Coordinates of C-alpha atoms and ligand atoms in Angstrom, one line a residue:
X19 CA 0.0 0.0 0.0
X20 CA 0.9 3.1 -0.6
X21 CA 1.4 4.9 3.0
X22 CA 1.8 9.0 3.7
X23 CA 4.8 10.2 5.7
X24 CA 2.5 10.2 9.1
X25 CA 1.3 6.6 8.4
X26 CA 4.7 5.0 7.7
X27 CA 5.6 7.0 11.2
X28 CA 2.7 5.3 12.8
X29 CA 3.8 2.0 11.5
X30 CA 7.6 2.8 12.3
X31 CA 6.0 3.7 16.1
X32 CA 6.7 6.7 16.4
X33 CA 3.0 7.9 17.7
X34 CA 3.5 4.8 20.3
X35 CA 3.1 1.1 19.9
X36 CA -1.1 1.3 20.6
X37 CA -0.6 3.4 17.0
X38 CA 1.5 0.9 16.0
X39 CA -0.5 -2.1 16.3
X40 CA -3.0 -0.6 15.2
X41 CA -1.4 0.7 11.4
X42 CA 0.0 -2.9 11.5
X43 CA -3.4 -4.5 11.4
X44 CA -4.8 -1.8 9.0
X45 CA -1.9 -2.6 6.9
X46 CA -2.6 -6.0 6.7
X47 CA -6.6 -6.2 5.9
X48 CA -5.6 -3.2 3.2
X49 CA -2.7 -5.4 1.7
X50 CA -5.6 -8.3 1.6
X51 CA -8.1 -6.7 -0.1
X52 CA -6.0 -4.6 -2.5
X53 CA -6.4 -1.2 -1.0
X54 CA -3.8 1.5 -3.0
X55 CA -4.2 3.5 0.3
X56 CA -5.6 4.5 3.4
X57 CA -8.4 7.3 3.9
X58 CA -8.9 9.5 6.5
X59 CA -12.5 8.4 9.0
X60 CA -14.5 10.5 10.4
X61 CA -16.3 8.3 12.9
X62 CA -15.6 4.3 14.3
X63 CA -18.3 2.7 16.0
X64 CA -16.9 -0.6 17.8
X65 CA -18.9 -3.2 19.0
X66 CA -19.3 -3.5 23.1
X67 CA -21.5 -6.7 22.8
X68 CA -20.5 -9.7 25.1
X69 CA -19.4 -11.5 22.5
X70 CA -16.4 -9.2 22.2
X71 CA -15.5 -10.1 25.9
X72 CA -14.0 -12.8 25.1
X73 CA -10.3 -13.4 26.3
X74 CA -8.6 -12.6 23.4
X75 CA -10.4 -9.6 22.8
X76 CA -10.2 -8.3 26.7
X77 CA -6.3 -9.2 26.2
X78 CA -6.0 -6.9 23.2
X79 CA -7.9 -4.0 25.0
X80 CA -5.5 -4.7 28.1
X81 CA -2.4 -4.6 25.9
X82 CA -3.8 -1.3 24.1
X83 CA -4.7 0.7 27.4
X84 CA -1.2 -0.6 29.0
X85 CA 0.9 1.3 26.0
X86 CA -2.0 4.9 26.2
X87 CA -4.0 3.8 23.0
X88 CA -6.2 7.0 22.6
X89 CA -9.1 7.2 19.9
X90 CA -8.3 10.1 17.5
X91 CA -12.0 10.2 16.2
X92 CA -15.3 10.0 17.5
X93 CA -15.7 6.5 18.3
X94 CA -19.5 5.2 19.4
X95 CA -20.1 2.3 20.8
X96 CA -23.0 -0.7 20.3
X97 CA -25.0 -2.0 23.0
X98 CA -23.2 -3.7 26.0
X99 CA -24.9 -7.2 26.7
X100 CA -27.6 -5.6 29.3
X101 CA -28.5 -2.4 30.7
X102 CA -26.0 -1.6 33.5
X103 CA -28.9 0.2 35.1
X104 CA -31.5 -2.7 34.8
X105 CA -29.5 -5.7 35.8
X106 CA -32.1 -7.3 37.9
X107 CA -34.1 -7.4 35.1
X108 CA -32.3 -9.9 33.3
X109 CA -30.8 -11.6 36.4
X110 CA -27.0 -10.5 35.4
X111 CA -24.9 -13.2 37.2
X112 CA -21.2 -11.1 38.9
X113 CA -19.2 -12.9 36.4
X114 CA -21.1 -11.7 33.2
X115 CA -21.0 -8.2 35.2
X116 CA -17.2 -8.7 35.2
X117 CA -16.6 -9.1 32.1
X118 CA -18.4 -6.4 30.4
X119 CA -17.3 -4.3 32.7
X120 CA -13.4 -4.6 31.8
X121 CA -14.4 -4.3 28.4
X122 CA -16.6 -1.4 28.6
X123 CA -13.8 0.0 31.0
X124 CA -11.2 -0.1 28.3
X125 CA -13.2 1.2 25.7
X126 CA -14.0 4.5 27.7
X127 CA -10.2 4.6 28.7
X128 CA -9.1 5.0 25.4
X129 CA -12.1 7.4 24.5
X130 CA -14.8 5.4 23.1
X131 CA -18.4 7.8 23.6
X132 CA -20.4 5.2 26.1
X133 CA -23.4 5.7 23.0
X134 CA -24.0 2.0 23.8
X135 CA -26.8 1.8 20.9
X136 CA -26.8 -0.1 17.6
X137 CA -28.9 3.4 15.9
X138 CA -25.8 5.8 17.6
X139 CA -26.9 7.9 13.8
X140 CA -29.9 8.9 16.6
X141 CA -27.2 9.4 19.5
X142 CA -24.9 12.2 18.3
X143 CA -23.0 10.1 15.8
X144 CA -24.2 12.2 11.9
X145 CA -21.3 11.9 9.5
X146 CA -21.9 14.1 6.1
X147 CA -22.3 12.9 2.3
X148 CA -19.1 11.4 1.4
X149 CA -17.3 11.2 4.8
X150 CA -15.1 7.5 5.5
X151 CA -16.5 5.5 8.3
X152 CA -15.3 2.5 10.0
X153 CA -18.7 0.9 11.7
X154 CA -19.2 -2.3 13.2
X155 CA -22.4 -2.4 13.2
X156 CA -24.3 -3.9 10.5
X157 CA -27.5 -2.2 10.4
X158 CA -25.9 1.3 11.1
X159 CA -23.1 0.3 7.3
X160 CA -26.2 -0.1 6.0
X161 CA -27.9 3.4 7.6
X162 CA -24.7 5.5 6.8
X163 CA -23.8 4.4 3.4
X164 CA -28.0 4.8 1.9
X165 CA -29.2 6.8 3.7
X166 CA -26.4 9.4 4.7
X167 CA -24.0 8.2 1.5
X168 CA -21.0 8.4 4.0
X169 CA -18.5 5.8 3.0
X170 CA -17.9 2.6 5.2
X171 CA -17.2 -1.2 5.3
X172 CA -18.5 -3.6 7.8
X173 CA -15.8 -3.5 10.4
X174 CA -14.6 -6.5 13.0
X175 CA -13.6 -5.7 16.3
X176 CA -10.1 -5.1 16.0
X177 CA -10.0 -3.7 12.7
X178 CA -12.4 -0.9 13.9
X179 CA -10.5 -0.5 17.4
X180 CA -7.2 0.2 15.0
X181 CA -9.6 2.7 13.1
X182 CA -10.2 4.5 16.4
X183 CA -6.7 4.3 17.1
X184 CA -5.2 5.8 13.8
X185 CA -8.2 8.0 12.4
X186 CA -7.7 5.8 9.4
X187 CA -8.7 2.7 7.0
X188 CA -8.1 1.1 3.8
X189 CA -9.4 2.3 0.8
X190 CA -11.5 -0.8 -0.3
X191 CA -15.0 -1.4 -0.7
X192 CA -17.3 1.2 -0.2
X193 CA -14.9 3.2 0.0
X194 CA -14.8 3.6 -3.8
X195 CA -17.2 5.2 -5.8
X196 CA -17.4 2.2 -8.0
X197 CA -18.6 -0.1 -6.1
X198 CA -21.3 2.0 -4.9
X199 CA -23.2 2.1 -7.9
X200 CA -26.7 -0.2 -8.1
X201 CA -26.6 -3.3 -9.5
X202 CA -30.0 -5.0 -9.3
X203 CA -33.4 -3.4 -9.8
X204 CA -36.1 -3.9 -6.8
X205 CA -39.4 -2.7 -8.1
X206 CA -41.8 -2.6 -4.9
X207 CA -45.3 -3.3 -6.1
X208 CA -47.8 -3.5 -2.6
X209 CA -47.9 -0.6 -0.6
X210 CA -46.3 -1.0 3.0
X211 CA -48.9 -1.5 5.6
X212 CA -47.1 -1.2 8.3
X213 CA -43.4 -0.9 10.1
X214 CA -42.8 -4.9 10.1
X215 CA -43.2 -4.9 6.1
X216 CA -39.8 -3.0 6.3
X217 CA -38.2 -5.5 8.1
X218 CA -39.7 -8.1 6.2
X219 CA -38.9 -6.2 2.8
X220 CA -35.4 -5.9 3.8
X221 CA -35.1 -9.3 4.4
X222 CA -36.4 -10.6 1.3
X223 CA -34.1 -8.9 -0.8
X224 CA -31.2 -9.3 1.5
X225 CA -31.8 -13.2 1.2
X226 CA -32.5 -13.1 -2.9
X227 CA -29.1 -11.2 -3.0
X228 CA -27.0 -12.7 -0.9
X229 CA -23.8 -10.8 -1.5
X230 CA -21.7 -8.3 -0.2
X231 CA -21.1 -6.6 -3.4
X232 CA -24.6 -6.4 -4.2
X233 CA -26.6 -2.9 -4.0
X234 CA -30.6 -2.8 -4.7
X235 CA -32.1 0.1 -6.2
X236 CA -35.5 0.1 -4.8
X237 CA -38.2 2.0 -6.9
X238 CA -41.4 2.7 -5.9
X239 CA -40.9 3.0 -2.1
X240 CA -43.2 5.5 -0.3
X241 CA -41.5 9.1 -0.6
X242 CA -42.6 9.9 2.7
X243 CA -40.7 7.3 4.4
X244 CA -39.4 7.6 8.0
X245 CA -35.8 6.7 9.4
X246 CA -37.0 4.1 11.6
X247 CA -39.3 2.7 9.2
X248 CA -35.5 2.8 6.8
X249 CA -33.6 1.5 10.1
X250 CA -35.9 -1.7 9.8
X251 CA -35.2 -2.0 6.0
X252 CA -31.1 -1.9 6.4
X253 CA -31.5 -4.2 9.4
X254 CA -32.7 -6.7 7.6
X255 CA -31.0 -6.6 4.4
X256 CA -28.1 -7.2 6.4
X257 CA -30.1 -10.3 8.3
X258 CA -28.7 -14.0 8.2
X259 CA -27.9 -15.0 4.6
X260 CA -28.3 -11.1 3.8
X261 CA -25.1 -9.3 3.8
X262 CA -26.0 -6.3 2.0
X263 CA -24.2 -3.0 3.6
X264 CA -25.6 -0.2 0.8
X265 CA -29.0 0.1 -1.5
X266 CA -29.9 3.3 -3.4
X267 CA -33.9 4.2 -3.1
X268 CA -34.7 6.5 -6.1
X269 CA -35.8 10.0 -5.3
X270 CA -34.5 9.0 -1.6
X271 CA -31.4 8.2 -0.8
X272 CA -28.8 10.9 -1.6
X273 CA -26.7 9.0 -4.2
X274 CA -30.2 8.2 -6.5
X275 CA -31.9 11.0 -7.4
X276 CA -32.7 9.5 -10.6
X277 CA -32.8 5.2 -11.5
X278 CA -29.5 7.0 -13.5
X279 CA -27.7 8.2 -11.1
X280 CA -28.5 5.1 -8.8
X281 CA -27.1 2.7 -11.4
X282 CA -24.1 5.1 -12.9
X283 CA -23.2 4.1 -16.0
X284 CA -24.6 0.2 -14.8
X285 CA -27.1 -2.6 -16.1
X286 CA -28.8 -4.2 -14.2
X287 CA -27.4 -7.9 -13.5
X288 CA -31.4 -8.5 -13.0
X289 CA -34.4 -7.1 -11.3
X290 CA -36.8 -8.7 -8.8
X291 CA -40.6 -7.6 -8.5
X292 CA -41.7 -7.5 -4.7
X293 CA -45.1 -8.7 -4.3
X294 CA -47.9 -8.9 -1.2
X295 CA -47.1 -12.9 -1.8
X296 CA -43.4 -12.1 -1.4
X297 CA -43.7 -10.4 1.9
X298 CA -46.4 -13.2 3.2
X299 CA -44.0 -16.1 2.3
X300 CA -41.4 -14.2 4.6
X301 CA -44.0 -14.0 7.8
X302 CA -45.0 -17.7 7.2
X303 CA -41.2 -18.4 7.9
X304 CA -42.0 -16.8 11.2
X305 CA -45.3 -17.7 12.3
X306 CA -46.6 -19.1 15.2
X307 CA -49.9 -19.1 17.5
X308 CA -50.7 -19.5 21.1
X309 CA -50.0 -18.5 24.9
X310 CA -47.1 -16.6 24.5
X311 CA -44.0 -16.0 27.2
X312 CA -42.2 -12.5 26.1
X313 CA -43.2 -9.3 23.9
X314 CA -39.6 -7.9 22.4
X315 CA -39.8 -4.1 20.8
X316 CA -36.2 -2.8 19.4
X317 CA -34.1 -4.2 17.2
X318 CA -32.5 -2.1 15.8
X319 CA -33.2 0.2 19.1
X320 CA -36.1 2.0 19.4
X321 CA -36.5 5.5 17.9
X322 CA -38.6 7.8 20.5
X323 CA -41.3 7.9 17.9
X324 CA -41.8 4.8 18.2
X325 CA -41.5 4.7 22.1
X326 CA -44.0 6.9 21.8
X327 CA -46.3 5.4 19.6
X328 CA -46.3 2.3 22.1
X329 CA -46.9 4.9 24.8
X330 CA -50.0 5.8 23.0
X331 CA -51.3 2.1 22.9
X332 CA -50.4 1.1 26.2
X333 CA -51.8 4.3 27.9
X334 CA -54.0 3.2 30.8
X335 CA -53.8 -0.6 30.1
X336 CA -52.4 -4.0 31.6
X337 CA -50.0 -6.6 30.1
X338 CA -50.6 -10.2 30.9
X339 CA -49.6 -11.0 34.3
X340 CA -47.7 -14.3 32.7
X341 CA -45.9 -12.3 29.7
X342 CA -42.7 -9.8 29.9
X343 CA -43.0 -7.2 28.1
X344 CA -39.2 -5.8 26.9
X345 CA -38.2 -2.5 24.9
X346 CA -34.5 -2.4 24.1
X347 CA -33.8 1.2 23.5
X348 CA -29.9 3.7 23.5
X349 CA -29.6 5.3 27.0
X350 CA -29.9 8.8 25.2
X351 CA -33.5 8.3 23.6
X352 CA -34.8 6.4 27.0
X353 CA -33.1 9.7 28.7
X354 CA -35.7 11.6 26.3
X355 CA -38.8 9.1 27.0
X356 CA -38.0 9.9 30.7
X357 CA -38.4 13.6 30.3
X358 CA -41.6 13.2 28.0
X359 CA -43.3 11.0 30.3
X360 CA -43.7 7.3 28.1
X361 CA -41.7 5.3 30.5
X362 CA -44.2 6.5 33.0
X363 CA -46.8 4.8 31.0
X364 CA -45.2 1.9 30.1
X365 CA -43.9 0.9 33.1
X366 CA -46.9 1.4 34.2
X367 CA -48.5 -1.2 31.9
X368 CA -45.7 -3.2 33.0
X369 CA -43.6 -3.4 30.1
X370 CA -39.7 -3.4 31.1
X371 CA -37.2 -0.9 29.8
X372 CA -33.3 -1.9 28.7
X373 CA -31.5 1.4 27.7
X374 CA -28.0 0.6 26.2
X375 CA -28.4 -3.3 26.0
X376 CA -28.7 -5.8 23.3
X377 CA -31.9 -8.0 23.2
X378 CA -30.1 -11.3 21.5
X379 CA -26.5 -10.9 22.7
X380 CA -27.4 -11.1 26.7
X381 CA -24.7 -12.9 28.7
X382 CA -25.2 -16.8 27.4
X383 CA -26.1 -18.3 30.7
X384 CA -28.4 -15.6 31.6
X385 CA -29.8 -16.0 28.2
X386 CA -30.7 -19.6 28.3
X387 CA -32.1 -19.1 31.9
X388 CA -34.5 -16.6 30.5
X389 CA -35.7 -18.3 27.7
X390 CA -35.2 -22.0 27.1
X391 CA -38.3 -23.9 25.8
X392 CA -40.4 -19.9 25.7
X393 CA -42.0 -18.3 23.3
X394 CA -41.3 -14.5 22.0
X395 CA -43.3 -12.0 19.8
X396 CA -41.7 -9.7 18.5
X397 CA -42.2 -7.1 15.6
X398 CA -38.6 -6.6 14.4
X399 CA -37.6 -9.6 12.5
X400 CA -33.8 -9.4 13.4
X401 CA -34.8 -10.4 16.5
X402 CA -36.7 -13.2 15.5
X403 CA -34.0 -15.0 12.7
X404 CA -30.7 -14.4 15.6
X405 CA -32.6 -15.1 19.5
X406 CA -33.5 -18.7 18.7
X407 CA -29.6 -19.3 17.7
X408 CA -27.3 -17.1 20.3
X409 CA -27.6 -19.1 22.8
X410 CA -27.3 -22.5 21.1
X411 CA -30.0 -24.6 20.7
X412 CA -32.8 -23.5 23.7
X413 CA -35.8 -24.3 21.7
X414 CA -36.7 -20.7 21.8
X415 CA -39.5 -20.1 19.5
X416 CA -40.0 -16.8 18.1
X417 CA -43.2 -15.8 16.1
X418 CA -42.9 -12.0 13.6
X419 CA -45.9 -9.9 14.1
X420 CA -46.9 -6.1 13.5
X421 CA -46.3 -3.7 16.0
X422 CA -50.6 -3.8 16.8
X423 CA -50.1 -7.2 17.1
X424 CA -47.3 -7.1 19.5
X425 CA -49.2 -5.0 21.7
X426 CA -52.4 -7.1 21.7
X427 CA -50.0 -10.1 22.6
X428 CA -48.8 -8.3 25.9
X429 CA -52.0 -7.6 26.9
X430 CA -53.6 -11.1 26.0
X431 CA -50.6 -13.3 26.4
X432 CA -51.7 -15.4 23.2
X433 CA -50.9 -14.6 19.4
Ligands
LIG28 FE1 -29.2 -3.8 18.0 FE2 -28.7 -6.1 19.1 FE3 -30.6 -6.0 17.4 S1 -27.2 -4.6 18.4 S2 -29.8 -4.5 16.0 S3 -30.5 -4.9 19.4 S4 -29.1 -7.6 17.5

């Protein structure tokens, strides 16, 4: 690769041997995928999910805090694996709490913002068109490089820690202008009824597609759409088999103002038509009836909108005295629910709040604990495909429903 006078100091160590490890790694990943060159970022976002506490990963942070890594940009963080605030709720055992805890710990030593949210483009994190990102988290790629056109890869744990660490990556991938362009046409042709059809949308094409390199250009999506209702669509396009981390919606997204300019200068490899029957073959995969054990709202976290909307359909009502009732939400927006007064009502219902934590990466022992052999609702379908699976095999049963549906589960304990 070809390196500036400042990077071949970093990698010579002469900004420390944090620096140092850290151009070493980027080094590497660029020299692997053919990068010419490193860019400047403008923001990391590094995972602080339990699955990163693992010992390698708490030895690296340990090594990097020991030699005064400091983070040059802003650098967010994802959810932890349960609200530090809430831990009762999920029965957090001291040896989970340990764990996070050193990992979180280093994070914030070296700088990280304690955003603790997998939508930190709602918690102070807004890059601008055309900025270089390195995020870990895949729904937020997907957020940033549509629907802001910043410029980012999907990052792993270290390679975004050595992003915080030099203010740089390798220019690969989205990085380049080519390989943003469209490639495959997604005419929509039902109108959305509701914020699940995103999610179930999203996953659709993402499991059609199947490929990284792959960028849908929807046409026909409502004009009017909403972020969250856009959260949901990236969050599933990047679901399971679907890895997709960009899509252009014409007269949308800022790189598609025309079907044109969303393919530039590209045919089509093919086009896919997207159907009411489409979307119903998706919720059959996720169906279910009967008494019911758990209600699950936020994944991606909750926007306050929707907090708010729930607000509005729990006001003055009771869930089930047999069903939990869980919204997974950042700290910041639960700080605004506070101060508006839906927490009030909700918990008030009875529903449970988690600010900062991640509904399907929960310590694993607590996990199985909570739900072996149950049944959840939910009306994000992320959370449906990955709960019955982090925890190995728990016979968790999760059934995809609207959000109206959701709510009339809580309160009935039955879908
Ligand atoms: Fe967020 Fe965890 Fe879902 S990070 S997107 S709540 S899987």
């Amino acid at each position: 690769m070809r390196l500036t006078r400042e990077e071949k100091g970093m990698l010579a160590g002469k900004h420390g041997e944090a620096v140092q490890w850290a151009m070493d790694f980027l080094v590497k990943v660029g020299d692997y995928f053919g990068a010419a060159n490193m860019v400047d970022v403008k923001l990391v976002n590094i995972l602080e999910l339990m699955g990163s506490s693992e010992k390698s990963y708490l030895e690296l942070i340990d090594y990097l805090v020991s030699k005064k890594g400091k983070f040059r940009v802003i650098t967010t963080t994802d959810p932890a694996g349960f609200d530090f605030t809430n831990m009762e709720g999920m029965g957090i055992e001291p040896d989970s709490y340990e764990n996070q805890v050193k990992l979180s710990d280093g994070l914030l030593k070296m700088g990280a913002l304690p955003t603790r949210t997998c939508t930190m483009y709602w918690a102070g994190a807004m890059p601008r068109l055309g900025d270089h990102l390195a995020i870990s988290e895949s729904n937020a790629v997907v957020m940033f490089n549509s629907v802001v056109g910043a410029r980012t890869n999907y990052e792993s744990f270290p390679s975004s820690l050595a992003s915080a660490l030099t203010g740089k990556t390798p220019n690969f991938g989205f990085h380049l202008g080519e390989n943003r362009k469209g490639n495959i046409l997604i005419e929509l042709k039902t109108p959305m009824e509701h914020w699940t059809d995103w999610d179930v949308l999203g996953y659709y094409v993402g499991q059609k597609l199947r490929m990284y390199e792959m960028v849908p250009v929807f046409v026909n999506l409502p004009k009017m759409v909403t972020t969250y209702e856009l959260k949901r669509l990236g969050a599933t396009l990047a679901t399971g088999p679907g890895t997709i981390a960009m899509y252009h919606a014409v007269g949308i997204t800022p790189e598609a103002a025309t079907l044109e300019q969303a393919f530039g200068g590209n045919k089509p490899k093919a086009s896919l038509q997207v159907t009411r029957k489409e979307l119903n073959e998706v919720c059959e995969m996720f169906s279910g009836e009967g008494k019911i054990d758990y209600v699950h709202f936020g994944c991606p976290h909750l926007h306050l909108a929707e907090i708010q909307m729930l607000a509005e359909k729990f006001r003055g009502r009771k869930k089930h005295p047999e069903v939990r009732v869980w919204l997974f939400t950042a700290p910041a927006t639960k700080a605004m629910s506070d101060l508006a007064g839906y927490t009030r009502i909700l918990e008030d219902a009875g529903c449970e709040f988690f600010a900062g934590a991640c509904c399907i990466n929960i310590p694993v022992k607590e996990m199985r604990k909570l739900f072996a052999n149950k049944v959840q609702v939910a009306d994000h379908l992320k959370h449906c495909y990955y709960a019955p699976t982090f925890a190995g095999d728990i016979n968790l049963k999760t059934v995809l429903k609207p959000t109206e549906e959701c709510v009339q589960a809580a309160l009935t304990g039955r879908v």
